[in-house]
PDB file of C-alpha atoms in Angstrom:
ATOM      1  CA  MET A   1       0.000   0.000   0.000  1.00  0.00           C
ATOM      2  CA  ILE A   2       1.417   3.386  -1.068  1.00  0.00           C
ATOM      3  CA  PRO A   3       1.422   5.899   1.838  1.00  0.00           C
ATOM      4  CA  LEU A   4      -0.353   9.205   1.339  1.00  0.00           C
ATOM      5  CA  ASP A   5       1.920  12.177   0.715  1.00  0.00           C
ATOM      6  CA  SER A   6       1.389  15.105   3.097  1.00  0.00           C
ATOM      7  CA  ASP A   7       2.012  17.667   0.316  1.00  0.00           C
ATOM      8  CA  LEU A   8      -0.749  16.058  -1.735  1.00  0.00           C
ATOM      9  CA  MET A   9      -3.058  16.236   1.278  1.00  0.00           C
ATOM     10  CA  ARG A  10      -2.302  19.950   1.651  1.00  0.00           C
ATOM     11  CA  ALA A  11      -3.084  20.499  -2.041  1.00  0.00           C
ATOM     12  CA  PHE A  12      -6.361  18.600  -1.544  1.00  0.00           C
ATOM     13  CA  LEU A  13      -7.291  20.855   1.410  1.00  0.00           C
ATOM     14  CA  ALA A  14      -6.366  23.988  -0.549  1.00  0.00           C
ATOM     15  CA  VAL A  15      -8.794  23.005  -3.315  1.00  0.00           C
ATOM     16  CA  VAL A  16     -11.520  22.145  -0.785  1.00  0.00           C
ATOM     17  CA  ASP A  17     -11.130  25.397   1.145  1.00  0.00           C
ATOM     18  CA  ASN A  18     -10.951  27.619  -1.952  1.00  0.00           C
ATOM     19  CA  GLY A  19     -13.567  25.877  -4.078  1.00  0.00           C
ATOM     20  CA  SER A  20     -11.522  25.441  -7.230  1.00  0.00           C
ATOM     21  CA  VAL A  21      -8.091  24.438  -8.477  1.00  0.00           C
ATOM     22  CA  THR A  22      -7.489  27.932  -9.842  1.00  0.00           C
ATOM     23  CA  ALA A  23      -8.287  29.651  -6.532  1.00  0.00           C
ATOM     24  CA  ALA A  24      -6.208  27.093  -4.634  1.00  0.00           C
ATOM     25  CA  ALA A  25      -3.231  27.677  -6.916  1.00  0.00           C
ATOM     26  CA  ASP A  26      -3.460  31.440  -6.328  1.00  0.00           C
ATOM     27  CA  ARG A  27      -3.648  30.905  -2.564  1.00  0.00           C
ATOM     28  CA  VAL A  28      -0.625  28.577  -2.309  1.00  0.00           C
ATOM     29  CA  GLY A  29       1.454  30.431  -4.903  1.00  0.00           C
ATOM     30  CA  ARG A  30       1.696  27.589  -7.431  1.00  0.00           C
ATOM     31  CA  THR A  31       0.541  27.165 -11.011  1.00  0.00           C
ATOM     32  CA  GLN A  32      -2.855  25.689 -11.762  1.00  0.00           C
ATOM     33  CA  SER A  33      -1.257  22.802 -13.616  1.00  0.00           C
ATOM     34  CA  ALA A  34       0.977  21.991 -10.632  1.00  0.00           C
ATOM     35  CA  VAL A  35      -1.986  21.822  -8.243  1.00  0.00           C
ATOM     36  CA  SER A  36      -3.993  19.788 -10.761  1.00  0.00           C
ATOM     37  CA  MET A  37      -1.108  17.335 -11.030  1.00  0.00           C
ATOM     38  CA  GLN A  38      -0.993  16.960  -7.235  1.00  0.00           C
ATOM     39  CA  ILE A  39      -4.715  16.236  -7.082  1.00  0.00           C
ATOM     40  CA  ARG A  40      -4.378  13.725  -9.912  1.00  0.00           C
ATOM     41  CA  LYS A  41      -1.517  11.950  -8.097  1.00  0.00           C
ATOM     42  CA  LEU A  42      -3.579  11.774  -4.916  1.00  0.00           C
ATOM     43  CA  GLU A  43      -6.560  10.359  -6.783  1.00  0.00           C
ATOM     44  CA  GLU A  44      -4.348   7.804  -8.537  1.00  0.00           C
ATOM     45  CA  SER A  45      -2.818   6.709  -5.230  1.00  0.00           C
ATOM     46  CA  LEU A  46      -6.310   6.153  -3.808  1.00  0.00           C
ATOM     47  CA  GLY A  47      -7.689   4.664  -7.013  1.00  0.00           C
ATOM     48  CA  GLN A  48     -10.780   6.870  -7.133  1.00  0.00           C
ATOM     49  CA  PRO A  49     -11.830  10.457  -7.858  1.00  0.00           C
ATOM     50  CA  LEU A  50     -12.027  12.935  -5.016  1.00  0.00           C
ATOM     51  CA  PHE A  51     -13.668  15.827  -6.853  1.00  0.00           C
ATOM     52  CA  THR A  52     -16.467  16.277  -9.319  1.00  0.00           C
ATOM     53  CA  ARG A  53     -15.595  18.954 -11.844  1.00  0.00           C
ATOM     54  CA  LEU A  54     -18.291  21.609 -12.155  1.00  0.00           C
ATOM     55  CA  PRO A  55     -18.677  24.482 -14.665  1.00  0.00           C
ATOM     56  CA  ARG A  56     -17.367  26.747 -11.919  1.00  0.00           C
ATOM     57  CA  GLY A  57     -15.127  25.055  -9.422  1.00  0.00           C
ATOM     58  CA  VAL A  58     -15.315  21.571  -7.948  1.00  0.00           C
ATOM     59  CA  ALA A  59     -17.355  19.536  -5.461  1.00  0.00           C
ATOM     60  CA  LEU A  60     -16.250  16.651  -3.279  1.00  0.00           C
ATOM     61  CA  THR A  61     -17.200  13.130  -4.237  1.00  0.00           C
ATOM     62  CA  PRO A  62     -18.375  10.837  -1.393  1.00  0.00           C
ATOM     63  CA  ARG A  63     -14.812   9.479  -1.146  1.00  0.00           C
ATOM     64  CA  GLY A  64     -13.446  13.012  -1.080  1.00  0.00           C
ATOM     65  CA  ALA A  65     -15.794  13.901   1.759  1.00  0.00           C
ATOM     66  CA  GLN A  66     -14.603  10.789   3.596  1.00  0.00           C
ATOM     67  CA  LEU A  67     -10.973  11.821   3.164  1.00  0.00           C
ATOM     68  CA  LEU A  68     -11.518  15.410   4.344  1.00  0.00           C
ATOM     69  CA  PRO A  69     -11.470  14.928   8.158  1.00  0.00           C
ATOM     70  CA  TYR A  70      -8.421  12.649   7.888  1.00  0.00           C
ATOM     71  CA  ALA A  71      -6.594  15.218   5.771  1.00  0.00           C
ATOM     72  CA  ARG A  72      -7.307  17.961   8.281  1.00  0.00           C
ATOM     73  CA  ARG A  73      -6.202  15.791  11.183  1.00  0.00           C
ATOM     74  CA  VAL A  74      -2.972  14.705   9.466  1.00  0.00           C
ATOM     75  CA  THR A  75      -1.909  18.207   8.447  1.00  0.00           C
ATOM     76  CA  SER A  76      -2.816  19.584  11.864  1.00  0.00           C
ATOM     77  CA  LEU A  77      -0.686  16.952  13.604  1.00  0.00           C
ATOM     78  CA  LEU A  78       2.240  17.671  11.291  1.00  0.00           C
ATOM     79  CA  GLU A  79       2.009  21.392  12.024  1.00  0.00           C
ATOM     80  CA  GLU A  80       1.739  20.706  15.748  1.00  0.00           C
ATOM     81  CA  ALA A  81       4.789  18.446  15.649  1.00  0.00           C
ATOM     82  CA  ALA A  82       6.799  21.024  13.708  1.00  0.00           C
ATOM     83  CA  THR A  83       5.880  23.749  16.188  1.00  0.00           C
ATOM     84  CA  ALA A  84       6.755  21.605  19.201  1.00  0.00           C
ATOM     85  CA  LEU A  85      10.112  20.468  17.819  1.00  0.00           C
ATOM     86  CA  ARG A  86      11.197  23.856  16.494  1.00  0.00           C
ATOM     87  CA  GLU A  87      10.186  25.665  19.651  1.00  0.00           C
ATOM     88  CA  LYS A  88      13.061  26.553  21.912  1.00  0.00           C
ATOM     89  CA  PRO A  89      12.751  24.531  25.149  1.00  0.00           C
ATOM     90  CA  LEU A  90      11.948  26.645  28.184  1.00  0.00           C
ATOM     91  CA  ALA A  91      13.383  26.213  31.651  1.00  0.00           C
ATOM     92  CA  GLY A  92      13.015  27.674  35.105  1.00  0.00           C
ATOM     93  CA  PRO A  93      10.360  27.933  37.827  1.00  0.00           C
ATOM     94  CA  VAL A  94       6.812  29.205  37.289  1.00  0.00           C
ATOM     95  CA  ARG A  95       4.352  29.655  40.145  1.00  0.00           C
ATOM     96  CA  ILE A  96       0.713  29.848  39.102  1.00  0.00           C
ATOM     97  CA  GLY A  97      -2.531  30.275  41.001  1.00  0.00           C
ATOM     98  CA  ILE A  98      -5.783  28.850  39.631  1.00  0.00           C
ATOM     99  CA  PRO A  99      -9.409  28.892  40.810  1.00  0.00           C
ATOM    100  CA  ASP A 100     -10.897  25.720  42.186  1.00  0.00           C
ATOM    101  CA  GLU A 101     -13.596  25.903  39.488  1.00  0.00           C
ATOM    102  CA  TYR A 102     -11.120  24.984  36.752  1.00  0.00           C
ATOM    103  CA  ALA A 103      -8.889  22.649  38.741  1.00  0.00           C
ATOM    104  CA  GLU A 104     -10.606  19.573  37.302  1.00  0.00           C
ATOM    105  CA  THR A 105     -11.390  20.803  33.800  1.00  0.00           C
ATOM    106  CA  ILE A 106      -9.437  23.280  31.692  1.00  0.00           C
ATOM    107  CA  LEU A 107      -6.205  23.816  33.552  1.00  0.00           C
ATOM    108  CA  PRO A 108      -5.011  20.257  34.224  1.00  0.00           C
ATOM    109  CA  ARG A 109      -4.948  19.518  30.482  1.00  0.00           C
ATOM    110  CA  ALA A 110      -3.174  22.793  29.749  1.00  0.00           C
ATOM    111  CA  LEU A 111      -0.587  22.349  32.478  1.00  0.00           C
ATOM    112  CA  ALA A 112       0.043  18.727  31.517  1.00  0.00           C
ATOM    113  CA  ALA A 113       0.570  19.713  27.884  1.00  0.00           C
ATOM    114  CA  PHE A 114       2.909  22.532  28.913  1.00  0.00           C
ATOM    115  CA  SER A 115       4.958  20.229  31.156  1.00  0.00           C
ATOM    116  CA  GLU A 116       5.246  17.672  28.380  1.00  0.00           C
ATOM    117  CA  ARG A 117       6.404  20.308  25.895  1.00  0.00           C
ATOM    118  CA  HIS A 118       8.781  21.995  28.341  1.00  0.00           C
ATOM    119  CA  PRO A 119      10.059  19.383  30.823  1.00  0.00           C
ATOM    120  CA  GLY A 120      12.706  21.832  32.056  1.00  0.00           C
ATOM    121  CA  VAL A 121      10.086  24.171  33.535  1.00  0.00           C
ATOM    122  CA  GLU A 122       9.256  23.594  37.200  1.00  0.00           C
ATOM    123  CA  VAL A 123       5.555  24.468  37.517  1.00  0.00           C
ATOM    124  CA  THR A 124       4.110  24.969  41.004  1.00  0.00           C
ATOM    125  CA  VAL A 125       0.316  25.273  41.214  1.00  0.00           C
ATOM    126  CA  ARG A 126      -1.696  26.931  43.981  1.00  0.00           C
ATOM    127  CA  CYS A 127      -5.467  26.323  43.948  1.00  0.00           C
ATOM    128  CA  ASP A 128      -7.257  29.085  45.852  1.00  0.00           C
ATOM    129  CA  PHE A 129      -9.874  31.813  45.837  1.00  0.00           C
ATOM    130  CA  THR A 130      -9.428  35.246  44.274  1.00  0.00           C
ATOM    131  CA  ALA A 131      -8.507  37.231  47.404  1.00  0.00           C
ATOM    132  CA  PRO A 132      -5.757  34.848  48.614  1.00  0.00           C
ATOM    133  CA  GLN A 133      -4.344  34.651  45.110  1.00  0.00           C
ATOM    134  CA  GLN A 134      -4.186  38.441  44.874  1.00  0.00           C
ATOM    135  CA  ALA A 135      -2.419  38.516  48.243  1.00  0.00           C
ATOM    136  CA  ALA A 136       0.042  35.868  47.035  1.00  0.00           C
ATOM    137  CA  LEU A 137       0.824  37.979  43.961  1.00  0.00           C
ATOM    138  CA  ASP A 138       1.343  41.064  46.135  1.00  0.00           C
ATOM    139  CA  GLU A 139       3.683  39.091  48.408  1.00  0.00           C
ATOM    140  CA  ASP A 140       5.695  37.681  45.471  1.00  0.00           C
ATOM    141  CA  HIS A 141       4.535  34.100  46.036  1.00  0.00           C
ATOM    142  CA  LEU A 142       3.012  33.730  42.545  1.00  0.00           C
ATOM    143  CA  ASP A 143       4.094  34.682  39.029  1.00  0.00           C
ATOM    144  CA  LEU A 144       0.678  34.268  37.356  1.00  0.00           C
ATOM    145  CA  ALA A 145      -2.854  33.979  38.689  1.00  0.00           C
ATOM    146  CA  VAL A 146      -6.139  33.157  37.001  1.00  0.00           C
ATOM    147  CA  ILE A 147      -8.785  34.940  39.053  1.00  0.00           C
ATOM    148  CA  TYR A 148     -12.278  36.420  38.841  1.00  0.00           C
ATOM    149  CA  ASP A 149     -12.830  40.160  38.405  1.00  0.00           C
ATOM    150  CA  SER A 150     -16.386  40.902  39.509  1.00  0.00           C
ATOM    151  CA  SER A 151     -15.873  44.667  39.442  1.00  0.00           C
ATOM    152  CA  HIS A 152     -14.880  44.797  35.748  1.00  0.00           C
ATOM    153  CA  THR A 153     -12.456  47.574  36.675  1.00  0.00           C
ATOM    154  CA  SER A 154      -9.061  45.905  36.436  1.00  0.00           C
ATOM    155  CA  GLY A 155      -6.864  46.392  33.405  1.00  0.00           C
ATOM    156  CA  ASP A 156      -5.709  42.782  33.427  1.00  0.00           C
ATOM    157  CA  GLU A 157      -5.893  40.477  30.437  1.00  0.00           C
ATOM    158  CA  VAL A 158      -9.372  38.955  30.055  1.00  0.00           C
ATOM    159  CA  LEU A 159      -9.304  35.235  29.291  1.00  0.00           C
ATOM    160  CA  CYS A 160     -13.076  34.772  29.029  1.00  0.00           C
ATOM    161  CA  LEU A 161     -16.445  35.563  30.555  1.00  0.00           C
ATOM    162  CA  ASP A 162     -17.905  32.642  32.499  1.00  0.00           C
ATOM    163  CA  PRO A 163     -21.007  33.812  34.386  1.00  0.00           C
ATOM    164  CA  THR A 164     -21.920  32.284  37.723  1.00  0.00           C
ATOM    165  CA  VAL A 165     -25.448  30.839  37.705  1.00  0.00           C
ATOM    166  CA  TRP A 166     -27.683  28.883  40.040  1.00  0.00           C
ATOM    167  CA  VAL A 167     -27.620  25.152  39.222  1.00  0.00           C
ATOM    168  CA  THR A 168     -30.088  22.435  40.158  1.00  0.00           C
ATOM    169  CA  SER A 169     -30.287  18.674  39.748  1.00  0.00           C
ATOM    170  CA  ILE A 170     -32.601  17.688  36.893  1.00  0.00           C
ATOM    171  CA  ALA A 171     -33.805  14.646  38.835  1.00  0.00           C
ATOM    172  CA  HIS A 172     -34.402  16.332  42.195  1.00  0.00           C
ATOM    173  CA  ALA A 173     -35.517  19.882  41.232  1.00  0.00           C
ATOM    174  CA  GLN A 174     -34.645  21.329  44.645  1.00  0.00           C
ATOM    175  CA  HIS A 175     -35.275  24.836  43.316  1.00  0.00           C
ATOM    176  CA  LEU A 176     -39.013  24.146  43.744  1.00  0.00           C
ATOM    177  CA  GLN A 177     -38.697  23.697  47.517  1.00  0.00           C
ATOM    178  CA  GLN A 178     -39.775  26.401  49.982  1.00  0.00           C
ATOM    179  CA  PRO A 179     -37.438  27.622  51.339  1.00  0.00           C
ATOM    180  CA  VAL A 180     -34.915  26.714  48.658  1.00  0.00           C
ATOM    181  CA  PRO A 181     -31.960  24.670  50.006  1.00  0.00           C
ATOM    182  CA  VAL A 182     -28.750  26.309  48.825  1.00  0.00           C
ATOM    183  CA  GLY A 183     -25.078  25.419  48.851  1.00  0.00           C
ATOM    184  CA  VAL A 184     -22.709  28.118  50.092  1.00  0.00           C
ATOM    185  CA  TYR A 185     -19.039  28.675  50.808  1.00  0.00           C
ATOM    186  CA  PHE A 186     -17.814  29.002  54.405  1.00  0.00           C
ATOM    187  CA  ARG A 187     -17.319  32.632  55.498  1.00  0.00           C
ATOM    188  CA  SER A 188     -17.457  33.982  51.925  1.00  0.00           C
ATOM    189  CA  ASP A 189     -18.009  37.666  51.201  1.00  0.00           C
ATOM    190  CA  TRP A 190     -18.702  36.736  47.575  1.00  0.00           C
ATOM    191  CA  CYS A 191     -21.485  34.346  48.610  1.00  0.00           C
ATOM    192  CA  ARG A 192     -23.060  37.020  50.778  1.00  0.00           C
ATOM    193  CA  ASP A 193     -22.667  39.905  48.329  1.00  0.00           C
ATOM    194  CA  PHE A 194     -23.521  38.097  45.098  1.00  0.00           C
ATOM    195  CA  ALA A 195     -25.037  34.616  45.426  1.00  0.00           C
ATOM    196  CA  LEU A 196     -27.312  35.101  48.431  1.00  0.00           C
ATOM    197  CA  ARG A 197     -28.093  38.704  47.587  1.00  0.00           C
ATOM    198  CA  SER A 198     -29.329  37.596  44.164  1.00  0.00           C
ATOM    199  CA  LEU A 199     -31.906  35.406  45.928  1.00  0.00           C
ATOM    200  CA  ASP A 200     -32.882  38.157  48.362  1.00  0.00           C
ATOM    201  CA  GLN A 201     -33.368  40.609  45.507  1.00  0.00           C
ATOM    202  CA  GLN A 202     -35.844  38.199  43.911  1.00  0.00           C
ATOM    203  CA  SER A 203     -37.570  37.625  47.287  1.00  0.00           C
ATOM    204  CA  ILE A 204     -36.698  33.916  47.089  1.00  0.00           C
ATOM    205  CA  PRO A 205     -36.759  32.317  50.573  1.00  0.00           C
ATOM    206  CA  TRP A 206     -33.693  30.162  51.139  1.00  0.00           C
ATOM    207  CA  ARG A 207     -31.837  28.184  53.769  1.00  0.00           C
ATOM    208  CA  ALA A 208     -28.169  27.155  53.889  1.00  0.00           C
ATOM    209  CA  ALA A 209     -28.392  23.388  53.367  1.00  0.00           C
ATOM    210  CA  PHE A 210     -24.765  22.676  52.399  1.00  0.00           C
ATOM    211  CA  GLU A 211     -21.572  24.491  53.421  1.00  0.00           C
ATOM    212  CA  CYS A 212     -18.104  23.866  51.997  1.00  0.00           C
ATOM    213  CA  ASP A 213     -14.971  25.587  50.746  1.00  0.00           C
ATOM    214  CA  THR A 214     -14.607  24.147  47.215  1.00  0.00           C
ATOM    215  CA  SER A 215     -16.652  24.403  44.051  1.00  0.00           C
ATOM    216  CA  ALA A 216     -16.171  20.658  43.567  1.00  0.00           C
ATOM    217  CA  SER A 217     -18.221  20.125  46.729  1.00  0.00           C
ATOM    218  CA  LEU A 218     -20.887  22.538  45.475  1.00  0.00           C
ATOM    219  CA  ARG A 219     -21.128  20.491  42.288  1.00  0.00           C
ATOM    220  CA  VAL A 220     -21.678  17.375  44.394  1.00  0.00           C
ATOM    221  CA  ALA A 221     -24.421  19.161  46.346  1.00  0.00           C
ATOM    222  CA  ALA A 222     -26.201  20.143  43.145  1.00  0.00           C
ATOM    223  CA  ARG A 223     -25.769  16.787  41.428  1.00  0.00           C
ATOM    224  CA  THR A 224     -27.041  14.745  44.369  1.00  0.00           C
ATOM    225  CA  GLY A 225     -30.004  17.011  45.048  1.00  0.00           C
ATOM    226  CA  LEU A 226     -28.786  18.285  48.413  1.00  0.00           C
ATOM    227  CA  ALA A 227     -29.021  21.906  47.348  1.00  0.00           C
ATOM    228  CA  ILE A 228     -28.944  24.304  44.432  1.00  0.00           C
ATOM    229  CA  SER A 229     -25.452  25.719  43.971  1.00  0.00           C
ATOM    230  CA  PRO A 230     -23.856  28.838  42.474  1.00  0.00           C
ATOM    231  CA  LEU A 231     -21.455  27.549  39.798  1.00  0.00           C
ATOM    232  CA  SER A 232     -19.583  28.881  36.812  1.00  0.00           C
ATOM    233  CA  ARG A 233     -21.666  28.129  33.736  1.00  0.00           C
ATOM    234  CA  SER A 234     -18.873  26.117  32.098  1.00  0.00           C
ATOM    235  CA  THR A 235     -18.622  23.783  35.106  1.00  0.00           C
ATOM    236  CA  ILE A 236     -22.270  22.646  35.360  1.00  0.00           C
ATOM    237  CA  PRO A 237     -22.023  18.885  36.080  1.00  0.00           C
ATOM    238  CA  PRO A 238     -23.881  16.145  34.175  1.00  0.00           C
ATOM    239  CA  GLY A 239     -27.417  15.631  35.405  1.00  0.00           C
ATOM    240  CA  CYS A 240     -27.800  19.300  36.288  1.00  0.00           C
ATOM    241  CA  ARG A 241     -29.025  22.417  34.536  1.00  0.00           C
ATOM    242  CA  GLU A 242     -28.805  26.164  34.855  1.00  0.00           C
ATOM    243  CA  LEU A 243     -31.686  27.951  36.552  1.00  0.00           C
ATOM    244  CA  THR A 244     -32.673  30.872  34.336  1.00  0.00           C
ATOM    245  CA  ASN A 245     -34.884  33.937  34.560  1.00  0.00           C
ATOM    246  CA  ALA A 246     -37.718  31.715  33.334  1.00  0.00           C
ATOM    247  CA  ASP A 247     -37.324  29.727  36.579  1.00  0.00           C
ATOM    248  CA  GLY A 248     -37.207  32.927  38.596  1.00  0.00           C
ATOM    249  CA  PHE A 249     -33.455  32.804  39.218  1.00  0.00           C
ATOM    250  CA  PRO A 250     -31.183  35.557  37.875  1.00  0.00           C
ATOM    251  CA  ILE A 251     -27.517  35.227  36.931  1.00  0.00           C
ATOM    252  CA  VAL A 252     -25.439  35.499  40.107  1.00  0.00           C
ATOM    253  CA  ASP A 253     -22.626  37.535  38.556  1.00  0.00           C
ATOM    254  CA  ARG A 254     -20.919  38.204  35.236  1.00  0.00           C
ATOM    255  CA  ALA A 255     -17.347  38.095  36.454  1.00  0.00           C
ATOM    256  CA  ARG A 256     -14.504  38.168  33.994  1.00  0.00           C
ATOM    257  CA  VAL A 257     -11.843  35.478  34.207  1.00  0.00           C
ATOM    258  CA  VAL A 258      -8.590  37.425  34.058  1.00  0.00           C
ATOM    259  CA  LEU A 259      -4.889  36.645  33.994  1.00  0.00           C
ATOM    260  CA  LYS A 260      -2.921  38.649  36.532  1.00  0.00           C
ATOM    261  CA  ARG A 261       0.858  38.904  36.565  1.00  0.00           C
ATOM    262  CA  ASN A 262       3.441  39.545  39.218  1.00  0.00           C
ATOM    263  CA  PRO A 263       4.722  43.067  38.404  1.00  0.00           C
ATOM    264  CA  ARG A 264       8.206  42.301  39.720  1.00  0.00           C
ATOM    265  CA  GLY A 265       9.358  40.693  36.488  1.00  0.00           C
ATOM    266  CA  GLY A 266       8.940  37.790  34.145  1.00  0.00           C
ATOM    267  CA  SER A 267      10.746  35.130  32.169  1.00  0.00           C
ATOM    268  CA  ALA A 268      10.395  33.172  28.951  1.00  0.00           C
ATOM    269  CA  ALA A 269       8.945  30.285  30.948  1.00  0.00           C
ATOM    270  CA  ILE A 270       6.312  32.539  32.529  1.00  0.00           C
ATOM    271  CA  GLU A 271       5.392  33.984  29.126  1.00  0.00           C
ATOM    272  CA  GLY A 272       5.192  30.481  27.681  1.00  0.00           C
ATOM    273  CA  LEU A 273       2.765  29.346  30.374  1.00  0.00           C
ATOM    274  CA  ALA A 274       0.714  32.527  29.930  1.00  0.00           C
ATOM    275  CA  GLU A 275       0.275  31.674  26.250  1.00  0.00           C
ATOM    276  CA  MET A 276      -0.738  28.133  27.158  1.00  0.00           C
ATOM    277  CA  LEU A 277      -3.419  29.573  29.466  1.00  0.00           C
ATOM    278  CA  ARG A 278      -4.765  31.706  26.620  1.00  0.00           C
ATOM    279  CA  GLU A 279      -5.025  28.606  24.457  1.00  0.00           C
ATOM    280  CA  ALA A 280      -6.776  26.699  27.250  1.00  0.00           C
ATOM    281  CA  PHE A 281      -9.440  29.356  27.740  1.00  0.00           C
ATOM    282  CA  ARG A 282      -9.938  30.165  24.050  1.00  0.00           C
ATOM    283  CA  PRO A 283     -12.820  27.662  23.644  1.00  0.00           C
ATOM    284  CA  LEU A 284     -14.654  29.385  26.512  1.00  0.00           C
ATOM    285  CA  ALA A 285     -13.953  32.820  25.067  1.00  0.00           C
ATOM    286  CA  SER A 286     -15.445  31.845  21.689  1.00  0.00           C
ATOM    287  CA  GLY A 287     -17.866  29.124  22.771  1.00  0.00           C
ATOM    288  CA  GLY A 288     -21.224  28.925  24.406  1.00  0.00           C
ATOM    289  CA  VAL A 289     -20.550  30.274  27.865  1.00  0.00           C
ATOM    290  CA  MET A 290     -20.335  33.956  27.067  1.00  0.00           C
ATOM    291  CA  ALA A 291     -22.900  36.129  28.836  1.00  0.00           C
TER     292      ALA A 291
END
């Protein structure tokens, strides 16, 4: 079996993305005959046509449509490999603070990928709330911190908007109880000023049915039907749903997720991890959790 040539796959994608051989040739800076020859070679290696020639442009055949996701995956992996191997390895310590909300979702994958790409970087992670993280930055105990900005006044880099909403179990529907059982954080100004105040403003009677100091525990409370919980929209667990205005529950807050830096200096390793954090949050910034 003759292996598929990556250059031929790129020519195939250029034709698909530009709609014709002529437009593809203009985009990649080659002659039309050269691109046509590449497509012909690819079709010969597969033993079947990939395009149907139309009066204006081309359309994929069923086999061409089948090849398309493989071609995208192959070229993407090649580009990723080239980037990783050409990138100058980073080294040195980086201390980062992250919110508990993302400790089980976005950030572990990002930090694992960063460590694999840059084994010489010594990453130390602190999982904590916004106020302690800000204090740690001020005291030079952190280099980077992902925190919530409820005031929308800071000039820090915004990674995404991930509103906090009330969440209930689909099976237990505790939001229909009177008073409503709620999950809260121990001794939390945020809970008092945002979560509980949002209920008071809607004249919703409530009682503290579950107290903890981690969002993971609040997710358990919601999922098991112990209480409704205030959670970041992107972290709603399976078996639960957001309570909306239609249910009588407003959004708790519209805090921005921001990246704060230690003003005392930086390093290539710190900048490299900052870029990895941007990549990790990009799906949230462009996806379905924006307010």
